[in-house]
Coordinates of C-alpha atoms in Angstrom, one line a residue:
X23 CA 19.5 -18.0 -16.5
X24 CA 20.3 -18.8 -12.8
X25 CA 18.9 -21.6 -11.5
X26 CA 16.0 -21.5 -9.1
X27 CA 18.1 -22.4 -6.1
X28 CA 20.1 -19.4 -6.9
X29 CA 17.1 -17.1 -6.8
X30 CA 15.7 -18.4 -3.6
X31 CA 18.8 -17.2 -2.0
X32 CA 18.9 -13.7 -3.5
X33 CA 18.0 -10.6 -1.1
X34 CA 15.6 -9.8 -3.9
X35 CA 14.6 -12.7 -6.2
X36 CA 11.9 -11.1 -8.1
X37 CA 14.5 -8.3 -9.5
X38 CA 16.8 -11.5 -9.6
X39 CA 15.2 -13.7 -12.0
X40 CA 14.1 -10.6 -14.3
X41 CA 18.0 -9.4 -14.5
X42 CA 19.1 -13.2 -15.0
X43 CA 16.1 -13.8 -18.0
X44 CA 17.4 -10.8 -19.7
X45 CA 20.8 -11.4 -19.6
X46 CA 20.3 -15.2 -21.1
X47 CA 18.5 -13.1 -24.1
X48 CA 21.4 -11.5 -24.6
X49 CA 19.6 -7.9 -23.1
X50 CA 16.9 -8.3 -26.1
X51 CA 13.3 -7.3 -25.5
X52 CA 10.3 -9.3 -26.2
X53 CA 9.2 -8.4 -28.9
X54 CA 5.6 -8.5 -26.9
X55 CA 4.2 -9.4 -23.5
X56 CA 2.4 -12.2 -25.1
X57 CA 5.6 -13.6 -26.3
X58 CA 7.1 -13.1 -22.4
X59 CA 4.4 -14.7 -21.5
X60 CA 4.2 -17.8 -23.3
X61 CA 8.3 -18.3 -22.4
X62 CA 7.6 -18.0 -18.5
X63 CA 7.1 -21.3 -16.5
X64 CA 6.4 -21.3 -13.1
X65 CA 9.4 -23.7 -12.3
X66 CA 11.6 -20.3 -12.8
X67 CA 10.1 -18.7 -9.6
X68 CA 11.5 -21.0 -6.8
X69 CA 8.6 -20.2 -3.8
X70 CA 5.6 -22.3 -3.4
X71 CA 2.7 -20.4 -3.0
X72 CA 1.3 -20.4 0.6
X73 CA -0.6 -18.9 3.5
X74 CA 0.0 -18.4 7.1
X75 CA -2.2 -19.6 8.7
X76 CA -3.8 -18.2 12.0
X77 CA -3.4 -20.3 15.0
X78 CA -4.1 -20.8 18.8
X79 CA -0.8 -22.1 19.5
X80 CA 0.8 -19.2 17.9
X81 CA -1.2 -16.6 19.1
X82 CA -0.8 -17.8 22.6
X83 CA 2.8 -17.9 22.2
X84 CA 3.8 -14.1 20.7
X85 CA 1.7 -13.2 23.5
X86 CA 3.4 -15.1 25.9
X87 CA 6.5 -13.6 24.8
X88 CA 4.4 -10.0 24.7
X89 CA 4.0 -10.6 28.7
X90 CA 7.6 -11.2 29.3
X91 CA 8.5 -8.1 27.3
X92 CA 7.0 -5.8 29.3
X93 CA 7.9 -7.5 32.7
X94 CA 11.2 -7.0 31.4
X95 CA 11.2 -3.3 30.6
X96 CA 7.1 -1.9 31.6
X97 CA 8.5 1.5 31.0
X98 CA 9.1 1.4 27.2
X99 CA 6.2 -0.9 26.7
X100 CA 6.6 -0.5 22.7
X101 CA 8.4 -4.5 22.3
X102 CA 5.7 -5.7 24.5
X103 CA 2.9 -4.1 22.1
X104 CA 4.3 -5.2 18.8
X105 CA 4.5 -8.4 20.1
X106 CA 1.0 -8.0 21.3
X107 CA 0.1 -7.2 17.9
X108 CA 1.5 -10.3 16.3
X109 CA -0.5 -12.2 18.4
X110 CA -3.8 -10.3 17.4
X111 CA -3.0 -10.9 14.2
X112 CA -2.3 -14.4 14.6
X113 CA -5.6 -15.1 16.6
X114 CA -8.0 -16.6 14.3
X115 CA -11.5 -14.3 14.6
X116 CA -13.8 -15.7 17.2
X117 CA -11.4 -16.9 19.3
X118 CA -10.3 -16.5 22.9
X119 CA -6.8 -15.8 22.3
X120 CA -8.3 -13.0 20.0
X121 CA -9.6 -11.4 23.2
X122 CA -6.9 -12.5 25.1
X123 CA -4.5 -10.0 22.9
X124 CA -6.6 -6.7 23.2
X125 CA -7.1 -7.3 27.3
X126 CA -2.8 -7.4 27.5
X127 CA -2.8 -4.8 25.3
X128 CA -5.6 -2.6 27.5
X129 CA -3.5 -3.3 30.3
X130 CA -0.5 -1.8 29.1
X131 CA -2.3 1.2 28.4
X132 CA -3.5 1.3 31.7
X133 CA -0.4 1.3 33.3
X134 CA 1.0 3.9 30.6
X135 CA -2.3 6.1 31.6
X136 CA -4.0 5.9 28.6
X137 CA -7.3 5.3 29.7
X138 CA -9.0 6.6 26.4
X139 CA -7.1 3.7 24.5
X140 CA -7.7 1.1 27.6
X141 CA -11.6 1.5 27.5
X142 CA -11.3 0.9 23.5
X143 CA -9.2 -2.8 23.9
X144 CA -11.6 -3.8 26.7
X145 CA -14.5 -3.1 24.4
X146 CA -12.4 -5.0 21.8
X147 CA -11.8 -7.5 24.2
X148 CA -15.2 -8.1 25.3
X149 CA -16.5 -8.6 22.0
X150 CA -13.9 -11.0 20.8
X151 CA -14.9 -14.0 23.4
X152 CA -12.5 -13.0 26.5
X153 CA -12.9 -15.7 28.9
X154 CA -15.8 -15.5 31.2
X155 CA -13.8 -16.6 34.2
X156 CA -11.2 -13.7 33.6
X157 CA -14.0 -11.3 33.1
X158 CA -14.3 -9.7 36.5
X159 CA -11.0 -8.6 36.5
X160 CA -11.0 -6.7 32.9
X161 CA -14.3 -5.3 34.3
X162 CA -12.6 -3.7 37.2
X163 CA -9.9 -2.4 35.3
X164 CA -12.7 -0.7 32.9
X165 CA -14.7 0.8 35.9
X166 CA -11.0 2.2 36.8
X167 CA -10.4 3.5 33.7
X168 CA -13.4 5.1 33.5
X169 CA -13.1 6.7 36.7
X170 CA -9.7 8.0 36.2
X171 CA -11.2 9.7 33.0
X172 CA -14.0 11.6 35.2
X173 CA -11.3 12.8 37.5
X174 CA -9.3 13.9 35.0
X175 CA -11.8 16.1 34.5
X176 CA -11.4 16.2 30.4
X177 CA -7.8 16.2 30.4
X178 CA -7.1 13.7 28.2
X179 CA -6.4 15.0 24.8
X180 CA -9.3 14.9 21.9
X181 CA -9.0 11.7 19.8
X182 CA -7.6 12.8 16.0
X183 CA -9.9 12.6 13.2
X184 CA -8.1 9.5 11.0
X185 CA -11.3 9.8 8.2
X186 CA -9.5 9.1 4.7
X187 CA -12.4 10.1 2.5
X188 CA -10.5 13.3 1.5
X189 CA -6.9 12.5 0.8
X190 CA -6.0 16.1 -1.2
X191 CA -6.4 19.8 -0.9
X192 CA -5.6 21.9 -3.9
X193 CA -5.3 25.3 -4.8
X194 CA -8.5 26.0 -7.2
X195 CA -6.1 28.2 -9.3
X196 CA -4.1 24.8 -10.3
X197 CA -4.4 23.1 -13.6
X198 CA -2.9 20.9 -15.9
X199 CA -0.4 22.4 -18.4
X200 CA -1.6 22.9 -21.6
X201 CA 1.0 20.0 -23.1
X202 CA -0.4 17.8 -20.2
X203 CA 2.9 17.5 -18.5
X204 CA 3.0 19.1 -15.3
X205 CA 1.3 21.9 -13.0
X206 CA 0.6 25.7 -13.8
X207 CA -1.3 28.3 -12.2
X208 CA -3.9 30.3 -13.6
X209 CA -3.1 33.5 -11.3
X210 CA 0.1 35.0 -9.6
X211 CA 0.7 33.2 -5.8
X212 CA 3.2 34.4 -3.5
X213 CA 6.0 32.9 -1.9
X214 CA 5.3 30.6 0.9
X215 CA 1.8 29.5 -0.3
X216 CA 0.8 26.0 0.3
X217 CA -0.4 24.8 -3.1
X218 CA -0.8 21.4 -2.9
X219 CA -1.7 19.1 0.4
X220 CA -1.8 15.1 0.3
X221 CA -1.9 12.3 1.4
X222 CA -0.8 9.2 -0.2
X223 CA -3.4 7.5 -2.5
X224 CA -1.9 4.3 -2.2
X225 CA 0.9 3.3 -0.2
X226 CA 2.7 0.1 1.0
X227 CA 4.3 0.0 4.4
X228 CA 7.9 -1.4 5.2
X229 CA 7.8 -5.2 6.8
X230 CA 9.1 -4.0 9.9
X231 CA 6.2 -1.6 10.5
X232 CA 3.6 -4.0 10.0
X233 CA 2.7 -4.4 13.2
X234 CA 2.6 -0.7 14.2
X235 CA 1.0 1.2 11.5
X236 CA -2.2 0.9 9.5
X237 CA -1.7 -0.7 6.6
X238 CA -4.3 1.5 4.9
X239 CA -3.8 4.9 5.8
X240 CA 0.1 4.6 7.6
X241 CA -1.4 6.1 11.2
X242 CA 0.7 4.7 13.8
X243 CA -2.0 5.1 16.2
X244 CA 0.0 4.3 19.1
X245 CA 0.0 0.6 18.3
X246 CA -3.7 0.3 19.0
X247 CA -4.4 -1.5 16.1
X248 CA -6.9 -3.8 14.2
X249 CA -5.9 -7.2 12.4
X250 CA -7.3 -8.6 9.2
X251 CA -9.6 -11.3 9.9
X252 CA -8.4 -13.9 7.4
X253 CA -4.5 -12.9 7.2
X254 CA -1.8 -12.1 9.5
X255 CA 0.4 -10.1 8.0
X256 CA -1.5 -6.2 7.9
X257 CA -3.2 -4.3 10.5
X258 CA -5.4 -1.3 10.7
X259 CA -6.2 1.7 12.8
X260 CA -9.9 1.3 12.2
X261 CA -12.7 0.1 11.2
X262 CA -13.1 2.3 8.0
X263 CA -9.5 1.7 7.1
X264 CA -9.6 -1.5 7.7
X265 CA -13.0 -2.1 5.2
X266 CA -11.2 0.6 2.8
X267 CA -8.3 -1.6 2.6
X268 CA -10.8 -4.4 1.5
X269 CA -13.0 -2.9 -1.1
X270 CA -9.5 -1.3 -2.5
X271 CA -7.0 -3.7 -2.8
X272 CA -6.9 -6.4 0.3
X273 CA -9.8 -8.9 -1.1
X274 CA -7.0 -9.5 -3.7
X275 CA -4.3 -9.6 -1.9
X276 CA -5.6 -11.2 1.7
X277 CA -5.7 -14.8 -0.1
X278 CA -1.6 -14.0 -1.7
X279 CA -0.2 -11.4 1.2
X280 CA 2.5 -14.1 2.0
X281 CA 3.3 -14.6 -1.5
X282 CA 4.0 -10.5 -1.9
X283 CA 6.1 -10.6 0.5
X284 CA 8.7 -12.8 -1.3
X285 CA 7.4 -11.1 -4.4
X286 CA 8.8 -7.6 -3.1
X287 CA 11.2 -9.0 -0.7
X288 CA 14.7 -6.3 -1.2
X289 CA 15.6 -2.9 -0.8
X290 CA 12.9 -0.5 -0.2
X291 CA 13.3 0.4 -4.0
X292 CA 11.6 -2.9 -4.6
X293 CA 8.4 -1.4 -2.7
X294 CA 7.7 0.6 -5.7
X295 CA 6.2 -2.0 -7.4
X296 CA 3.9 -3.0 -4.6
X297 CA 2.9 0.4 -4.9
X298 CA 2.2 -0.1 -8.4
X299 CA 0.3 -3.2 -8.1
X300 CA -1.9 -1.6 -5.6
X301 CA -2.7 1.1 -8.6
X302 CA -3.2 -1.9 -10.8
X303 CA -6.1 -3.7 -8.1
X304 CA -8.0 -0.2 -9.2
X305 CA -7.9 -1.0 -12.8
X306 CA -8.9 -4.8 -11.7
X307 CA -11.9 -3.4 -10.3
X308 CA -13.3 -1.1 -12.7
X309 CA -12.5 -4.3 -15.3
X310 CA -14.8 -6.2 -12.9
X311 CA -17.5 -4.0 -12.2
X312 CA -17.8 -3.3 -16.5
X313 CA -15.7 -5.1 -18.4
X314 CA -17.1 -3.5 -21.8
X315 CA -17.1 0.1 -20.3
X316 CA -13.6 -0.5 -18.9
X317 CA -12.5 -2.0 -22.3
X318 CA -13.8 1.1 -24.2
X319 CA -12.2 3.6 -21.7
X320 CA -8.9 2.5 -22.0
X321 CA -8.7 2.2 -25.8
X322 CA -10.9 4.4 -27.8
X323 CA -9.3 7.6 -28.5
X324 CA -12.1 10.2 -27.5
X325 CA -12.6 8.2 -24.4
X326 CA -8.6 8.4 -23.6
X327 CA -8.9 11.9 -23.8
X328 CA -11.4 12.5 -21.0
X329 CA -9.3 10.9 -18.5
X330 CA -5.9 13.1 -19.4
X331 CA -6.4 15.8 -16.9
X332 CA -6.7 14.6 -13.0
X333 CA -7.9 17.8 -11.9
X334 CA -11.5 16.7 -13.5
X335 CA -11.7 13.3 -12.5
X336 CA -12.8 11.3 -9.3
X337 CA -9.8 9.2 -7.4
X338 CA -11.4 6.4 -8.2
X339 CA -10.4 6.8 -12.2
X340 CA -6.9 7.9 -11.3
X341 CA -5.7 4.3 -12.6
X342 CA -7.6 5.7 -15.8
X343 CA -5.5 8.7 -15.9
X344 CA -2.2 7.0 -15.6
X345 CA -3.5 4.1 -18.1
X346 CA -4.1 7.5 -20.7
X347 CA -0.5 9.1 -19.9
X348 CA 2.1 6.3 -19.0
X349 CA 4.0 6.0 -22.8
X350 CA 6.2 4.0 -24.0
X351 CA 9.8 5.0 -22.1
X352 CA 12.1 3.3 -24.0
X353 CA 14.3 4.3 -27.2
X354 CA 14.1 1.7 -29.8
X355 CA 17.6 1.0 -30.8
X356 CA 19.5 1.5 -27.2
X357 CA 20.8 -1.3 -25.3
X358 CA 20.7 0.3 -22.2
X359 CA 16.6 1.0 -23.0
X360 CA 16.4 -2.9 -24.7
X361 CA 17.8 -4.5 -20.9
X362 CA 15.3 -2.3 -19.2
X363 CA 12.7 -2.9 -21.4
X364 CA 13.1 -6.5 -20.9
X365 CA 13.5 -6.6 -17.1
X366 CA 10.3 -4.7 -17.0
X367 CA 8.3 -7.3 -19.3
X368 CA 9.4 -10.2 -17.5
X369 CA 8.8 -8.3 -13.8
X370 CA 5.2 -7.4 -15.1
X371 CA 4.9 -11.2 -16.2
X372 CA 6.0 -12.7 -12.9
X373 CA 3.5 -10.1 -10.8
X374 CA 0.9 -10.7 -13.2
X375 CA 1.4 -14.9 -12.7
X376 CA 1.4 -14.9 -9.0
X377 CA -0.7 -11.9 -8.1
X378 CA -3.7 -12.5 -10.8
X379 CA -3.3 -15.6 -12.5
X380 CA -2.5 -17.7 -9.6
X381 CA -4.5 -15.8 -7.2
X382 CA -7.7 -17.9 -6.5
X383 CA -9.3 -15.0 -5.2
X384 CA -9.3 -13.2 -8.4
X385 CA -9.1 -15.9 -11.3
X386 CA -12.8 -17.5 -11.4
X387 CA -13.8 -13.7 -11.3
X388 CA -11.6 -12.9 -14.5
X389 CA -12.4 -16.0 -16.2
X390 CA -14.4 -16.0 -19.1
X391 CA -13.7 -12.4 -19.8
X392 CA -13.2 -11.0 -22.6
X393 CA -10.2 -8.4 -23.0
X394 CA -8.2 -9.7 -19.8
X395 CA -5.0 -9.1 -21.5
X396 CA -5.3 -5.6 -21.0
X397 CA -4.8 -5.4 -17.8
X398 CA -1.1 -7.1 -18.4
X399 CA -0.8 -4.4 -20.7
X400 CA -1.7 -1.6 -18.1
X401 CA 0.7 -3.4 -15.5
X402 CA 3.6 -3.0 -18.0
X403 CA 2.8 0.6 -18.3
X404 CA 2.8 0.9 -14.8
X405 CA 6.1 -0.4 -14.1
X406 CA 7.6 1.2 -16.9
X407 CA 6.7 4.5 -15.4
X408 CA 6.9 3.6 -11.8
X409 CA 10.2 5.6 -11.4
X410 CA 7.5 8.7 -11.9
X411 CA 4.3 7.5 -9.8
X412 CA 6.1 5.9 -6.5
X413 CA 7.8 7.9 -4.2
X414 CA 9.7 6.3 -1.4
X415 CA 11.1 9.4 0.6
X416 CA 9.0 8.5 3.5
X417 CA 10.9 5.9 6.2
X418 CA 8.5 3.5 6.6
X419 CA 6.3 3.3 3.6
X420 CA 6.5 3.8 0.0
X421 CA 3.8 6.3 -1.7
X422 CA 2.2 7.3 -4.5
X423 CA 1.0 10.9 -4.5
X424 CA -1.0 11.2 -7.6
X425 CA -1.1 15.0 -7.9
X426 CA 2.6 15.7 -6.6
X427 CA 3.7 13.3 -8.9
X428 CA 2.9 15.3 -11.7
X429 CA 5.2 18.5 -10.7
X430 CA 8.0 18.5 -13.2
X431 CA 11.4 19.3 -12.0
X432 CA 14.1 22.0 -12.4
X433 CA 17.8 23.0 -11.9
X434 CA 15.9 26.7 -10.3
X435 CA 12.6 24.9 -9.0
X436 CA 9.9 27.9 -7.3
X437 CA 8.6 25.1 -5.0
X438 CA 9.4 22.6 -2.3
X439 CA 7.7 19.2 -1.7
X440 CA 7.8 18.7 2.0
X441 CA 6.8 15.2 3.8
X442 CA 5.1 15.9 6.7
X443 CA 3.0 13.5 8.6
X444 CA 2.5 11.4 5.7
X445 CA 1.7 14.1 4.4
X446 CA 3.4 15.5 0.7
X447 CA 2.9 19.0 1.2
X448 CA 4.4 21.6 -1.7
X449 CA 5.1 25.0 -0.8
X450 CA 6.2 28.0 -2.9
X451 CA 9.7 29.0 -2.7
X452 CA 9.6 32.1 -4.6
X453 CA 6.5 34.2 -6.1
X454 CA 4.8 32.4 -9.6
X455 CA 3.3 34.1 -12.0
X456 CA 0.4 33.8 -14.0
X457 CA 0.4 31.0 -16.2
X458 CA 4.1 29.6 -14.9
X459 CA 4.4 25.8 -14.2
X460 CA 5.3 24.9 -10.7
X461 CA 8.7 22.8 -10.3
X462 CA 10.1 21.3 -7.5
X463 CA 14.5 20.5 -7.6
X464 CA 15.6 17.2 -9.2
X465 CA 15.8 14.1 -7.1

């Protein structure tokens, strides 16, 4: 096995260590996760597990830089405002240097003639203790703004709706195929129908986008943009995105967020299982909220069965659909299926280590539980399948799509997935028939 100084180095350690562990076991499974488990010791993972922490100093200084940024270049103002950014999220909350960031930040869109987005970062600014001796000055620039807006006379464009309650629209003639793999129709649709609108149920952004796009939803809402108040790594479009992200998946991962990024530090493939860890906080939650209920639902047959078609369920029990259809992918007495098979039991150890078992933000709430093991289980599922769930097609983030990603595909598909907007959007090629399955071409 390569040695932990080795790993450190690696563009993508995580990968790394899994690929070295299976090769020293001569590309043999486990013959269980508990056995994978018992073998791992942290000393094999080379990263001490830390925070960044927010701070004054730091805050002041990416803004600092911000301000030279855009002295530099004020007409492409977008170095100034990730900049900005950074130092939001480097403020810690109740600061001054918190206020500080969303006053440069209304300036800017002053100067750009964005009033609408001004008016919003003074407001921010006001409420996040901007100095009282600076005051009068970000109070003229607010009267301004405002009465550039009235003369205007309306002509700044309507802000866009960014609610996430709804993520899908489906045509009510879809269904699950009768062998549960895959879409059909119930009725003949024409070519060029839209059949199937989403957005993505969970996604995870790429590190350089941070800064620029919600880490919730993937708006890029022109940089103006909300920071976690504990971490300062994600940032958020709004207020419902940002206590979305919370309830969903950040109160886990706020406490670790620097420890994922070394976790999933590689090619953008390696996103994928971000993605799938972000299914796996859903499980987490149901497990917490019943443990006994949860327990039942994901191993009693007859309980199985009511979570096999999506088109029934709530997104909330999703992770419950996937839990009832991810199999086993791997052929028993293939080499090529042993080395993968290994490489995803030791990758569903190491997450399950550092993102649960080491996470002090989750473990008191696990411990004592009865049945925790399963959701080990669940994550190896997950990853086994992830080559299915996660689709990274979009630049800047990597997806997961839950209805999309049941289309099967074909050497003659009769529909198109299209990414649009963040949006996966499948359109119909060619007219289907009654009762046909919908297929999109191979990847």
């Amino acid at each position: 096995m390569l040695r932990p100084e080795v790993i450190e180095k690696l563009d993508c350690p995580s990968v790394g260590l899994a690929t070295s562990w299976t090769i020293s076991r001569r590309n043999l499974a486990f013959d269980n996760l508990e056995a994978a488990r018992t073998l791992f010791e942290r000393k094999y993972w080379p990263f001490p597990k830390g925070k960044i922490a927010k701070s004054n100093s730091k805050a002041a200084g990416l803004r600092e830089q911000g301000n030279a940024a855009y002295k530099k270049d004020p007409n492409d103002p977008g170095k100034a405002l990730q900049l900005y950014n950074q130092s939001i999220c480097m403020a810690p909350d109740g600061s001054k240097d918190l206020g500080l960031g969303y006053a440069n930040r209304s300036a800017v869109y002053f100067n750009s003639k964005q009033y609408r987005e001004c008016l919003q970062n003074i407001a921010l600014a006001r409420r996040h203790n901007y100095p009282a001796d600076m005051m009068p000055k970000l109070l003229q620039r607010e009267e301004r703004c405002k009465q550039l807006m009235m003369e205007a006379d309306g002509g700044e464009s309507a802000t866009v709706d960014q609610s996430t309650t709804r993520h899908c629209a489906i045509k009510s003639c879809l269904e699950l195929c009768k062998d549960g793999k895959g879409i059909c129709t119930n009725r003949g649709l024409d070519v060029g129908e839209k059949v199937l609108v989403e957005k993505p149920y969970v996604l995870v952004l790429e590190s350089e986008f941070a800064y620029e796009r919600c880490d919730y939803c993937g708006e890029s809402n022109a940089h103006n943009l909300l920071p976690c108040r504990d971490c300062t790594a994600v940032m958020y479009c709004s207020e419902e995105c940002r206590e979305q992200s919370l309830q969903r998946y950040h109160q886990f991962e706020c406490e670790i967020v620097d420890d994922l990024q070394l976790l999933f530090r590689g090619p953008k493939v390696t996103r994928m299982f971000h993605v799938i860890l972000r299914l796996f906080w859903h499980a987490v939650l149901l497990f917490l909220e019943d443990t006994d209920g949860f327990l039942k639902r994901i191993e009693t047959p007859s309980e199985l069965e009511k979570y096999r078609d999506p088109f029934t369920l709530e997104p909330s029990d999703y992770v419950l659909h996937l839990n009832a259809t991810c199999v086993e992918t791997w052929k028993p007495n293939e080499e090529q299926a042993q080395t993968g098979k290994c490489v995803a039991q030791v990758m569903a150890v190491l997450m399950y280590v550092l993102a649960v078992e080491e996470n002090t933000s989750l473990s008191s709430r696990l411990e004592g539980k009865a049945g925790k093991k399963k959701l080990l289980d669940l994550l190896y599922r997950l990853i086994q399948n992830m080559g299915s769930l996660a689709n990274e097609d979009v630049k800047y983030a990597t997806c997961f799509f839950p209805f999309a990603s049941l289309l099967q595909s074909s050497d003659s598909p009769n529909a198109e997935q299209l990414l649009q907007n963040l949006q996966s959007v499948v359109v119909l090629k060619c007219p289907v028939a009654e009762g046909q399955q919908i297929t999109v071409a191979k990847k």
